[in-house]
Amino acid sequence: MDLKRLEIKKNIQKAEDKNLSFRVFELNSNTIQEYLQPHKKDHFCILIIETGKIQLHIEEKIHFLKEGKISIIFPDQVNFLSNPSTDLSGKIVLFEEVLFCSDILKNELSSYNVNLSENLNCLLLAQNEFDHGIHTISEIQTIYNNPTLIKKEQARFFIKVFLLGLIESVHGQHPVFNPETESDKQVYFQFKKLLNQHFKTQRTVQYYAGKLVVTPKKLNILTKKYCGETAINAVHNRILTEIKRQLLFSDLSHKEIAFDLGFSSPSALNKFVRAKLKETPTELQNELAQIYTA
């Protein structure tokens, strides 16, 4: 049976959430109920533990979260929570990929701290850093509870600052890689560079594997290792991110977007978006407009 996939647009805490790309709410025994079974999310999730304990299962690993710990769960990581203590409290922050530059988090900054999608799964901060983080999240929650167009932009900025602070905090905490691992890391970086250059015209794993002089199987192993997704999903997600950006920020027609991104026709673009998101480009564009410009 397929794992349940939680969608941020279906997580409605209040009426305004239909036009918001983020959520901030209390972490307690009531709000974690849907997280107690294995699932995936289509968005980032930040767990901040202020009191109590809980176990976080991500893929094959178990992280023991307690007071002062923070976890970032990346989109499409298989995860669930277990064994919450009765005094559990904290914050949950959810936010979408498209606006918060997940490519930067997962790819460009990987050379600064490789494999962010694992290294950010469990963090224990110094008390002053944790207190500062709680203050930032409280600012975001205040905006979330009473959003305006300007305040929404402020919240997005605060979340980026918070994430960059966490990335800085884990820099240098992980062991130096041996030459073999270093070589693998460079192949992955080259793949992401090639993908950003050629995703509009080249969409097969075989193409990128050939350019990198590795087998498609090897490339798939590396993408799973460093960004938690298969090589073909990395290609498709890069295309999908560009579709969202063009629908949201450009004045191009759907036909122009289709041909710019290498689709043979508008109907091919339609088919791709529907297969990935179960909605049409028009529906997606209207949804993005409501979220980011309302």
PDB file of C-alpha atoms in Angstrom:
ATOM      1  CA  MET A   1       0.000   0.000   0.000  1.00  0.00           C
ATOM      2  CA  ASP A   2       1.282   3.484  -0.871  1.00  0.00           C
ATOM      3  CA  LEU A   3       2.343   5.714   1.980  1.00  0.00           C
ATOM      4  CA  LYS A   4       0.035   8.572   2.854  1.00  0.00           C
ATOM      5  CA  ARG A   5       1.328  11.889   1.472  1.00  0.00           C
ATOM      6  CA  LEU A   6       0.425  14.934   3.535  1.00  0.00           C
ATOM      7  CA  GLU A   7      -0.195  18.104   1.526  1.00  0.00           C
ATOM      8  CA  ILE A   8       0.248  21.533   3.042  1.00  0.00           C
ATOM      9  CA  LYS A   9      -2.719  22.958   1.125  1.00  0.00           C
ATOM     10  CA  LYS A  10      -4.980  20.462   2.906  1.00  0.00           C
ATOM     11  CA  ASN A  11      -3.628  21.442   6.324  1.00  0.00           C
ATOM     12  CA  ILE A  12      -6.132  24.163   7.158  1.00  0.00           C
ATOM     13  CA  GLN A  13      -5.787  25.560  10.670  1.00  0.00           C
ATOM     14  CA  LYS A  14      -7.859  28.674   9.912  1.00  0.00           C
ATOM     15  CA  ALA A  15      -9.591  30.351   6.978  1.00  0.00           C
ATOM     16  CA  GLU A  16      -6.579  32.416   5.870  1.00  0.00           C
ATOM     17  CA  ASP A  17      -4.497  29.272   5.365  1.00  0.00           C
ATOM     18  CA  LYS A  18      -5.964  28.805   1.894  1.00  0.00           C
ATOM     19  CA  ASN A  19      -3.847  31.785   0.824  1.00  0.00           C
ATOM     20  CA  LEU A  20      -0.724  31.052   2.877  1.00  0.00           C
ATOM     21  CA  SER A  21       2.401  29.079   1.980  1.00  0.00           C
ATOM     22  CA  PHE A  22       3.344  28.359   5.606  1.00  0.00           C
ATOM     23  CA  ARG A  23       1.833  27.224   8.909  1.00  0.00           C
ATOM     24  CA  VAL A  24       2.958  27.705  12.515  1.00  0.00           C
ATOM     25  CA  PHE A  25       1.206  25.959  15.401  1.00  0.00           C
ATOM     26  CA  GLU A  26       1.831  24.351  18.766  1.00  0.00           C
ATOM     27  CA  LEU A  27       3.511  20.965  19.029  1.00  0.00           C
ATOM     28  CA  ASN A  28       1.680  18.781  21.534  1.00  0.00           C
ATOM     29  CA  SER A  29      -0.022  15.401  21.831  1.00  0.00           C
ATOM     30  CA  ASN A  30      -3.063  16.648  19.914  1.00  0.00           C
ATOM     31  CA  THR A  31      -1.339  18.308  16.946  1.00  0.00           C
ATOM     32  CA  ILE A  32       0.965  15.353  16.178  1.00  0.00           C
ATOM     33  CA  GLN A  33      -1.792  12.779  15.682  1.00  0.00           C
ATOM     34  CA  GLU A  34      -1.493  12.592  11.886  1.00  0.00           C
ATOM     35  CA  TYR A  35       2.296  12.295  12.213  1.00  0.00           C
ATOM     36  CA  LEU A  36       2.177   9.078  14.260  1.00  0.00           C
ATOM     37  CA  GLN A  37       1.906   6.826  11.184  1.00  0.00           C
ATOM     38  CA  PRO A  38       4.560   6.505   8.438  1.00  0.00           C
ATOM     39  CA  HIS A  39       4.000   9.119   5.735  1.00  0.00           C
ATOM     40  CA  LYS A  40       5.621  11.613   3.383  1.00  0.00           C
ATOM     41  CA  LYS A  41       5.028  15.357   3.144  1.00  0.00           C
ATOM     42  CA  ASP A  42       5.007  17.610   0.082  1.00  0.00           C
ATOM     43  CA  HIS A  43       6.545  20.408   2.172  1.00  0.00           C
ATOM     44  CA  PHE A  44       9.247  21.163   4.720  1.00  0.00           C
ATOM     45  CA  CYS A  45       8.451  20.546   8.396  1.00  0.00           C
ATOM     46  CA  ILE A  46      10.357  22.025  11.337  1.00  0.00           C
ATOM     47  CA  LEU A  47       9.881  20.502  14.800  1.00  0.00           C
ATOM     48  CA  ILE A  48      11.092  22.551  17.766  1.00  0.00           C
ATOM     49  CA  ILE A  49      11.084  20.842  21.168  1.00  0.00           C
ATOM     50  CA  GLU A  50      10.694  23.184  24.153  1.00  0.00           C
ATOM     51  CA  THR A  51       9.807  20.572  26.779  1.00  0.00           C
ATOM     52  CA  GLY A  52       9.465  16.795  26.877  1.00  0.00           C
ATOM     53  CA  LYS A  53      10.702  14.075  24.550  1.00  0.00           C
ATOM     54  CA  ILE A  54       9.647  12.291  21.369  1.00  0.00           C
ATOM     55  CA  GLN A  55      11.155   9.881  18.850  1.00  0.00           C
ATOM     56  CA  LEU A  56      11.395  10.882  15.196  1.00  0.00           C
ATOM     57  CA  HIS A  57      11.794   8.108  12.610  1.00  0.00           C
ATOM     58  CA  ILE A  58      13.185   9.258   9.248  1.00  0.00           C
ATOM     59  CA  GLU A  59      13.832   6.569   6.658  1.00  0.00           C
ATOM     60  CA  GLU A  60      15.852   3.930   8.564  1.00  0.00           C
ATOM     61  CA  LYS A  61      17.088   6.215  11.362  1.00  0.00           C
ATOM     62  CA  ILE A  62      15.612   7.080  14.760  1.00  0.00           C
ATOM     63  CA  HIS A  63      16.283  10.508  16.261  1.00  0.00           C
ATOM     64  CA  PHE A  64      15.622  11.111  19.948  1.00  0.00           C
ATOM     65  CA  LEU A  65      14.276  14.637  20.242  1.00  0.00           C
ATOM     66  CA  LYS A  66      14.253  16.410  23.589  1.00  0.00           C
ATOM     67  CA  GLU A  67      14.232  19.917  25.016  1.00  0.00           C
ATOM     68  CA  GLY A  68      16.483  22.190  22.980  1.00  0.00           C
ATOM     69  CA  LYS A  69      16.477  20.042  19.841  1.00  0.00           C
ATOM     70  CA  ILE A  70      15.250  21.067  16.391  1.00  0.00           C
ATOM     71  CA  SER A  71      14.496  18.840  13.400  1.00  0.00           C
ATOM     72  CA  ILE A  72      13.893  19.701   9.764  1.00  0.00           C
ATOM     73  CA  ILE A  73      12.078  17.026   7.775  1.00  0.00           C
ATOM     74  CA  PHE A  74      12.547  17.448   4.022  1.00  0.00           C
ATOM     75  CA  PRO A  75       9.814  16.860   1.440  1.00  0.00           C
ATOM     76  CA  ASP A  76       9.285  13.195   0.533  1.00  0.00           C
ATOM     77  CA  GLN A  77      11.339  11.793   3.415  1.00  0.00           C
ATOM     78  CA  VAL A  78       9.484   8.837   4.914  1.00  0.00           C
ATOM     79  CA  ASN A  79       8.922   9.705   8.565  1.00  0.00           C
ATOM     80  CA  PHE A  80       6.733   9.374  11.642  1.00  0.00           C
ATOM     81  CA  LEU A  81       6.741  10.246  15.361  1.00  0.00           C
ATOM     82  CA  SER A  82       6.463   7.887  18.324  1.00  0.00           C
ATOM     83  CA  ASN A  83       6.566   7.740  22.131  1.00  0.00           C
ATOM     84  CA  PRO A  84       5.757  11.362  22.982  1.00  0.00           C
ATOM     85  CA  SER A  85       6.133  12.259  26.646  1.00  0.00           C
ATOM     86  CA  THR A  86       3.164  13.730  28.507  1.00  0.00           C
ATOM     87  CA  ASP A  87       4.938  17.086  28.911  1.00  0.00           C
ATOM     88  CA  LEU A  88       5.742  17.461  25.204  1.00  0.00           C
ATOM     89  CA  SER A  89       5.521  21.039  23.930  1.00  0.00           C
ATOM     90  CA  GLY A  90       7.078  23.160  21.212  1.00  0.00           C
ATOM     91  CA  LYS A  91       6.369  24.484  17.741  1.00  0.00           C
ATOM     92  CA  ILE A  92       5.635  23.010  14.325  1.00  0.00           C
ATOM     93  CA  VAL A  93       6.455  25.076  11.235  1.00  0.00           C
ATOM     94  CA  LEU A  94       5.408  23.948   7.762  1.00  0.00           C
ATOM     95  CA  PHE A  95       6.374  25.688   4.532  1.00  0.00           C
ATOM     96  CA  GLU A  96       6.309  25.030   0.803  1.00  0.00           C
ATOM     97  CA  GLU A  97       9.280  24.306  -1.411  1.00  0.00           C
ATOM     98  CA  VAL A  98       8.712  26.666  -4.312  1.00  0.00           C
ATOM     99  CA  LEU A  99       8.979  29.964  -2.460  1.00  0.00           C
ATOM    100  CA  PHE A 100      11.719  29.045  -0.030  1.00  0.00           C
ATOM    101  CA  CYS A 101      14.330  27.985  -2.570  1.00  0.00           C
ATOM    102  CA  SER A 102      14.672  24.298  -1.746  1.00  0.00           C
ATOM    103  CA  ASP A 103      17.218  24.070  -4.567  1.00  0.00           C
ATOM    104  CA  ILE A 104      19.469  26.332  -2.517  1.00  0.00           C
ATOM    105  CA  LEU A 105      18.944  24.270   0.628  1.00  0.00           C
ATOM    106  CA  LYS A 106      19.478  20.904  -1.017  1.00  0.00           C
ATOM    107  CA  ASN A 107      21.949  21.714  -3.776  1.00  0.00           C
ATOM    108  CA  GLU A 108      23.944  24.948  -3.846  1.00  0.00           C
ATOM    109  CA  LEU A 109      24.620  24.893  -0.087  1.00  0.00           C
ATOM    110  CA  SER A 110      25.473  21.184  -0.116  1.00  0.00           C
ATOM    111  CA  SER A 111      29.071  22.136  -0.935  1.00  0.00           C
ATOM    112  CA  TYR A 112      29.034  24.172   2.295  1.00  0.00           C
ATOM    113  CA  ASN A 113      27.610  21.339   4.339  1.00  0.00           C
ATOM    114  CA  VAL A 114      27.016  18.176   2.374  1.00  0.00           C
ATOM    115  CA  ASN A 115      23.819  16.164   2.699  1.00  0.00           C
ATOM    116  CA  LEU A 116      21.683  18.790   4.406  1.00  0.00           C
ATOM    117  CA  SER A 117      18.600  16.609   4.122  1.00  0.00           C
ATOM    118  CA  GLU A 118      20.150  14.311   6.756  1.00  0.00           C
ATOM    119  CA  ASN A 119      22.320  16.691   8.767  1.00  0.00           C
ATOM    120  CA  LEU A 120      19.356  18.940   9.539  1.00  0.00           C
ATOM    121  CA  ASN A 121      17.130  16.058  10.666  1.00  0.00           C
ATOM    122  CA  CYS A 122      18.287  16.434  14.287  1.00  0.00           C
ATOM    123  CA  LEU A 123      20.067  19.431  15.815  1.00  0.00           C
ATOM    124  CA  LEU A 124      20.983  20.272  19.396  1.00  0.00           C
ATOM    125  CA  LEU A 125      21.727  23.975  19.691  1.00  0.00           C
ATOM    126  CA  ALA A 126      23.485  25.969  22.368  1.00  0.00           C
ATOM    127  CA  GLN A 127      20.959  27.541  24.722  1.00  0.00           C
ATOM    128  CA  ASN A 128      21.425  31.073  23.372  1.00  0.00           C
ATOM    129  CA  GLU A 129      21.020  29.859  19.771  1.00  0.00           C
ATOM    130  CA  PHE A 130      17.911  27.888  20.691  1.00  0.00           C
ATOM    131  CA  ASP A 131      16.401  30.873  22.515  1.00  0.00           C
ATOM    132  CA  HIS A 132      17.089  33.083  19.499  1.00  0.00           C
ATOM    133  CA  GLY A 133      15.439  30.501  17.241  1.00  0.00           C
ATOM    134  CA  ILE A 134      12.365  30.344  19.470  1.00  0.00           C
ATOM    135  CA  HIS A 135      12.110  34.126  19.315  1.00  0.00           C
ATOM    136  CA  THR A 136      12.231  34.042  15.505  1.00  0.00           C
ATOM    137  CA  ILE A 137       9.583  31.333  15.323  1.00  0.00           C
ATOM    138  CA  SER A 138       7.373  33.309  17.713  1.00  0.00           C
ATOM    139  CA  GLU A 139       7.644  36.291  15.343  1.00  0.00           C
ATOM    140  CA  ILE A 140       6.586  34.056  12.463  1.00  0.00           C
ATOM    141  CA  GLN A 141       3.693  32.633  14.491  1.00  0.00           C
ATOM    142  CA  THR A 142       2.465  36.143  15.331  1.00  0.00           C
ATOM    143  CA  ILE A 143       2.386  36.943  11.606  1.00  0.00           C
ATOM    144  CA  TYR A 144       0.728  33.618  10.825  1.00  0.00           C
ATOM    145  CA  ASN A 145      -2.075  34.357  13.281  1.00  0.00           C
ATOM    146  CA  ASN A 146      -2.764  37.774  11.728  1.00  0.00           C
ATOM    147  CA  PRO A 147      -1.335  37.804   8.176  1.00  0.00           C
ATOM    148  CA  THR A 148      -1.262  40.729   5.771  1.00  0.00           C
ATOM    149  CA  LEU A 149       0.416  40.915   2.370  1.00  0.00           C
ATOM    150  CA  ILE A 150       3.467  42.711   3.799  1.00  0.00           C
ATOM    151  CA  LYS A 151       3.635  40.537   6.905  1.00  0.00           C
ATOM    152  CA  LYS A 152       3.569  37.380   4.774  1.00  0.00           C
ATOM    153  CA  GLU A 153       6.710  38.597   3.029  1.00  0.00           C
ATOM    154  CA  GLN A 154       8.290  39.245   6.415  1.00  0.00           C
ATOM    155  CA  ALA A 155       7.461  35.711   7.553  1.00  0.00           C
ATOM    156  CA  ARG A 156       9.083  34.190   4.479  1.00  0.00           C
ATOM    157  CA  PHE A 157      12.212  36.230   5.157  1.00  0.00           C
ATOM    158  CA  PHE A 158      12.274  35.150   8.819  1.00  0.00           C
ATOM    159  CA  ILE A 159      12.000  31.484   7.843  1.00  0.00           C
ATOM    160  CA  LYS A 160      14.925  31.806   5.427  1.00  0.00           C
ATOM    161  CA  VAL A 161      17.031  33.498   8.099  1.00  0.00           C
ATOM    162  CA  PHE A 162      16.110  30.772  10.585  1.00  0.00           C
ATOM    163  CA  LEU A 163      17.102  28.017   8.139  1.00  0.00           C
ATOM    164  CA  LEU A 164      20.391  29.648   7.209  1.00  0.00           C
ATOM    165  CA  GLY A 165      21.188  29.958  10.915  1.00  0.00           C
ATOM    166  CA  LEU A 166      20.633  26.219  11.372  1.00  0.00           C
ATOM    167  CA  ILE A 167      22.817  25.431   8.365  1.00  0.00           C
ATOM    168  CA  GLU A 168      25.574  27.604   9.811  1.00  0.00           C
ATOM    169  CA  SER A 169      25.262  25.859  13.176  1.00  0.00           C
ATOM    170  CA  VAL A 170      25.924  22.398  11.724  1.00  0.00           C
ATOM    171  CA  HIS A 171      28.784  23.477   9.465  1.00  0.00           C
ATOM    172  CA  GLY A 172      31.960  21.624  10.398  1.00  0.00           C
ATOM    173  CA  GLN A 173      30.264  19.217  12.797  1.00  0.00           C
ATOM    174  CA  HIS A 174      30.522  16.238  10.452  1.00  0.00           C
ATOM    175  CA  PRO A 175      33.583  14.128   9.664  1.00  0.00           C
ATOM    176  CA  VAL A 176      35.874  14.737   6.718  1.00  0.00           C
ATOM    177  CA  PHE A 177      35.030  12.450   3.825  1.00  0.00           C
ATOM    178  CA  ASN A 178      37.429   9.881   2.540  1.00  0.00           C
ATOM    179  CA  PRO A 179      38.638  10.243  -1.091  1.00  0.00           C
ATOM    180  CA  GLU A 180      36.031   7.815  -2.419  1.00  0.00           C
ATOM    181  CA  THR A 181      33.194   9.655  -0.730  1.00  0.00           C
ATOM    182  CA  GLU A 182      34.624  13.013  -1.815  1.00  0.00           C
ATOM    183  CA  SER A 183      34.655  11.773  -5.409  1.00  0.00           C
ATOM    184  CA  ASP A 184      31.028  10.678  -5.118  1.00  0.00           C
ATOM    185  CA  LYS A 185      30.092  14.076  -3.726  1.00  0.00           C
ATOM    186  CA  GLN A 186      31.721  15.845  -6.677  1.00  0.00           C
ATOM    187  CA  VAL A 187      29.819  13.643  -9.130  1.00  0.00           C
ATOM    188  CA  TYR A 188      26.586  14.628  -7.403  1.00  0.00           C
ATOM    189  CA  PHE A 189      27.495  18.337  -7.543  1.00  0.00           C
ATOM    190  CA  GLN A 190      28.289  18.025 -11.242  1.00  0.00           C
ATOM    191  CA  PHE A 191      24.954  16.303 -11.820  1.00  0.00           C
ATOM    192  CA  LYS A 192      23.071  19.201 -10.202  1.00  0.00           C
ATOM    193  CA  LYS A 193      25.099  21.689 -12.221  1.00  0.00           C
ATOM    194  CA  LEU A 194      24.378  19.837 -15.461  1.00  0.00           C
ATOM    195  CA  LEU A 195      20.720  19.497 -14.536  1.00  0.00           C
ATOM    196  CA  ASN A 196      20.357  23.248 -13.980  1.00  0.00           C
ATOM    197  CA  GLN A 197      21.997  23.864 -17.346  1.00  0.00           C
ATOM    198  CA  HIS A 198      20.154  21.295 -19.447  1.00  0.00           C
ATOM    199  CA  PHE A 199      16.845  20.369 -17.780  1.00  0.00           C
ATOM    200  CA  LYS A 200      14.867  22.129 -20.499  1.00  0.00           C
ATOM    201  CA  THR A 201      16.218  19.831 -23.199  1.00  0.00           C
ATOM    202  CA  GLN A 202      17.596  16.722 -21.472  1.00  0.00           C
ATOM    203  CA  ARG A 203      15.305  14.672 -19.243  1.00  0.00           C
ATOM    204  CA  THR A 204      16.779  11.196 -19.116  1.00  0.00           C
ATOM    205  CA  VAL A 205      18.989   9.732 -16.417  1.00  0.00           C
ATOM    206  CA  GLN A 206      21.010   8.068 -19.180  1.00  0.00           C
ATOM    207  CA  TYR A 207      22.023  11.467 -20.581  1.00  0.00           C
ATOM    208  CA  TYR A 208      23.374  12.784 -17.281  1.00  0.00           C
ATOM    209  CA  ALA A 209      25.009   9.481 -16.353  1.00  0.00           C
ATOM    210  CA  GLY A 210      26.768   9.478 -19.728  1.00  0.00           C
ATOM    211  CA  LYS A 211      28.045  13.016 -19.250  1.00  0.00           C
ATOM    212  CA  LEU A 212      29.348  12.111 -15.801  1.00  0.00           C
ATOM    213  CA  VAL A 213      30.824   8.780 -16.983  1.00  0.00           C
ATOM    214  CA  VAL A 214      28.903   6.734 -14.406  1.00  0.00           C
ATOM    215  CA  THR A 215      26.149   4.172 -14.786  1.00  0.00           C
ATOM    216  CA  PRO A 216      22.510   5.233 -14.342  1.00  0.00           C
ATOM    217  CA  LYS A 217      22.396   2.931 -11.301  1.00  0.00           C
ATOM    218  CA  LYS A 218      25.384   4.702  -9.718  1.00  0.00           C
ATOM    219  CA  LEU A 219      23.867   8.130 -10.376  1.00  0.00           C
ATOM    220  CA  ASN A 220      20.625   7.005  -8.795  1.00  0.00           C
ATOM    221  CA  ILE A 221      22.495   5.802  -5.682  1.00  0.00           C
ATOM    222  CA  LEU A 222      24.239   9.185  -5.373  1.00  0.00           C
ATOM    223  CA  THR A 223      21.082  11.267  -5.734  1.00  0.00           C
ATOM    224  CA  LYS A 224      19.346   9.114  -3.129  1.00  0.00           C
ATOM    225  CA  LYS A 225      22.339   9.584  -0.829  1.00  0.00           C
ATOM    226  CA  TYR A 226      22.737  13.333  -1.171  1.00  0.00           C
ATOM    227  CA  CYS A 227      19.218  14.647  -1.726  1.00  0.00           C
ATOM    228  CA  GLY A 228      16.918  11.769  -0.817  1.00  0.00           C
ATOM    229  CA  GLU A 229      15.315  11.257  -4.223  1.00  0.00           C
ATOM    230  CA  THR A 230      15.910   9.199  -7.348  1.00  0.00           C
ATOM    231  CA  ALA A 231      17.723  10.728 -10.291  1.00  0.00           C
ATOM    232  CA  ILE A 232      14.598  10.813 -12.449  1.00  0.00           C
ATOM    233  CA  ASN A 233      12.647  12.468  -9.638  1.00  0.00           C
ATOM    234  CA  ALA A 234      15.407  15.079  -9.359  1.00  0.00           C
ATOM    235  CA  VAL A 235      14.978  15.805 -13.066  1.00  0.00           C
ATOM    236  CA  HIS A 236      11.190  15.954 -12.845  1.00  0.00           C
ATOM    237  CA  ASN A 237      11.223  18.107  -9.710  1.00  0.00           C
ATOM    238  CA  ARG A 238      13.609  20.582 -11.354  1.00  0.00           C
ATOM    239  CA  ILE A 239      11.204  20.902 -14.283  1.00  0.00           C
ATOM    240  CA  LEU A 240       8.211  21.205 -11.964  1.00  0.00           C
ATOM    241  CA  THR A 241       9.890  23.946  -9.924  1.00  0.00           C
ATOM    242  CA  GLU A 242      10.534  25.913 -13.108  1.00  0.00           C
ATOM    243  CA  ILE A 243       6.935  25.448 -14.228  1.00  0.00           C
ATOM    244  CA  LYS A 244       5.728  26.863 -10.909  1.00  0.00           C
ATOM    245  CA  ARG A 245       8.127  29.795 -11.096  1.00  0.00           C
ATOM    246  CA  GLN A 246       7.091  30.689 -14.633  1.00  0.00           C
ATOM    247  CA  LEU A 247       3.396  30.345 -13.869  1.00  0.00           C
ATOM    248  CA  LEU A 248       3.832  32.581 -10.836  1.00  0.00           C
ATOM    249  CA  PHE A 249       6.376  35.175 -11.943  1.00  0.00           C
ATOM    250  CA  SER A 250       6.309  35.374 -15.759  1.00  0.00           C
ATOM    251  CA  ASP A 251       3.780  36.712 -18.248  1.00  0.00           C
ATOM    252  CA  LEU A 252       4.255  33.763 -20.602  1.00  0.00           C
ATOM    253  CA  SER A 253       1.241  31.848 -21.880  1.00  0.00           C
ATOM    254  CA  HIS A 254       0.973  28.144 -21.124  1.00  0.00           C
ATOM    255  CA  LYS A 255       1.911  27.450 -24.738  1.00  0.00           C
ATOM    256  CA  GLU A 256       5.039  29.589 -24.426  1.00  0.00           C
ATOM    257  CA  ILE A 257       5.985  27.919 -21.137  1.00  0.00           C
ATOM    258  CA  ALA A 258       5.492  24.492 -22.690  1.00  0.00           C
ATOM    259  CA  PHE A 259       7.839  25.215 -25.593  1.00  0.00           C
ATOM    260  CA  ASP A 260      10.369  27.059 -23.412  1.00  0.00           C
ATOM    261  CA  LEU A 261      10.647  24.010 -21.174  1.00  0.00           C
ATOM    262  CA  GLY A 262      10.979  21.551 -24.036  1.00  0.00           C
ATOM    263  CA  PHE A 263       7.488  20.060 -24.105  1.00  0.00           C
ATOM    264  CA  SER A 264       6.206  19.072 -27.525  1.00  0.00           C
ATOM    265  CA  SER A 265       2.861  20.806 -26.970  1.00  0.00           C
ATOM    266  CA  PRO A 266       0.722  22.513 -24.313  1.00  0.00           C
ATOM    267  CA  SER A 267      -1.101  19.224 -23.865  1.00  0.00           C
ATOM    268  CA  ALA A 268       2.207  17.530 -22.977  1.00  0.00           C
ATOM    269  CA  LEU A 269       2.789  20.199 -20.317  1.00  0.00           C
ATOM    270  CA  ASN A 270      -0.752  19.639 -19.076  1.00  0.00           C
ATOM    271  CA  LYS A 271      -0.189  15.884 -18.878  1.00  0.00           C
ATOM    272  CA  PHE A 272       3.089  16.308 -16.955  1.00  0.00           C
ATOM    273  CA  VAL A 273       1.598  18.686 -14.365  1.00  0.00           C
ATOM    274  CA  ARG A 274      -1.492  16.542 -13.939  1.00  0.00           C
ATOM    275  CA  ALA A 275       0.626  13.413 -13.427  1.00  0.00           C
ATOM    276  CA  LYS A 276       2.749  15.134 -10.770  1.00  0.00           C
ATOM    277  CA  LEU A 277       0.185  17.274  -8.975  1.00  0.00           C
ATOM    278  CA  LYS A 278      -3.214  15.916 -10.073  1.00  0.00           C
ATOM    279  CA  GLU A 279      -4.244  19.341 -11.368  1.00  0.00           C
ATOM    280  CA  THR A 280      -3.972  21.323 -14.591  1.00  0.00           C
ATOM    281  CA  PRO A 281      -1.488  24.173 -15.193  1.00  0.00           C
ATOM    282  CA  THR A 282      -4.408  26.614 -15.017  1.00  0.00           C
ATOM    283  CA  GLU A 283      -5.510  25.221 -11.657  1.00  0.00           C
ATOM    284  CA  LEU A 284      -1.916  25.317 -10.416  1.00  0.00           C
ATOM    285  CA  GLN A 285      -1.475  28.910 -11.595  1.00  0.00           C
ATOM    286  CA  ASN A 286      -4.658  30.025  -9.864  1.00  0.00           C
ATOM    287  CA  GLU A 287      -3.605  28.241  -6.680  1.00  0.00           C
ATOM    288  CA  LEU A 288      -0.151  29.863  -6.714  1.00  0.00           C
ATOM    289  CA  ALA A 289      -1.659  33.280  -7.353  1.00  0.00           C
ATOM    290  CA  GLN A 290      -3.973  32.897  -4.366  1.00  0.00           C
ATOM    291  CA  ILE A 291      -1.124  31.832  -2.114  1.00  0.00           C
ATOM    292  CA  TYR A 292       1.545  34.328  -3.125  1.00  0.00           C
ATOM    293  CA  THR A 293      -0.324  37.443  -4.283  1.00  0.00           C
ATOM    294  CA  ALA A 294      -3.603  37.406  -2.354  1.00  0.00           C
TER     295      ALA A 294
END
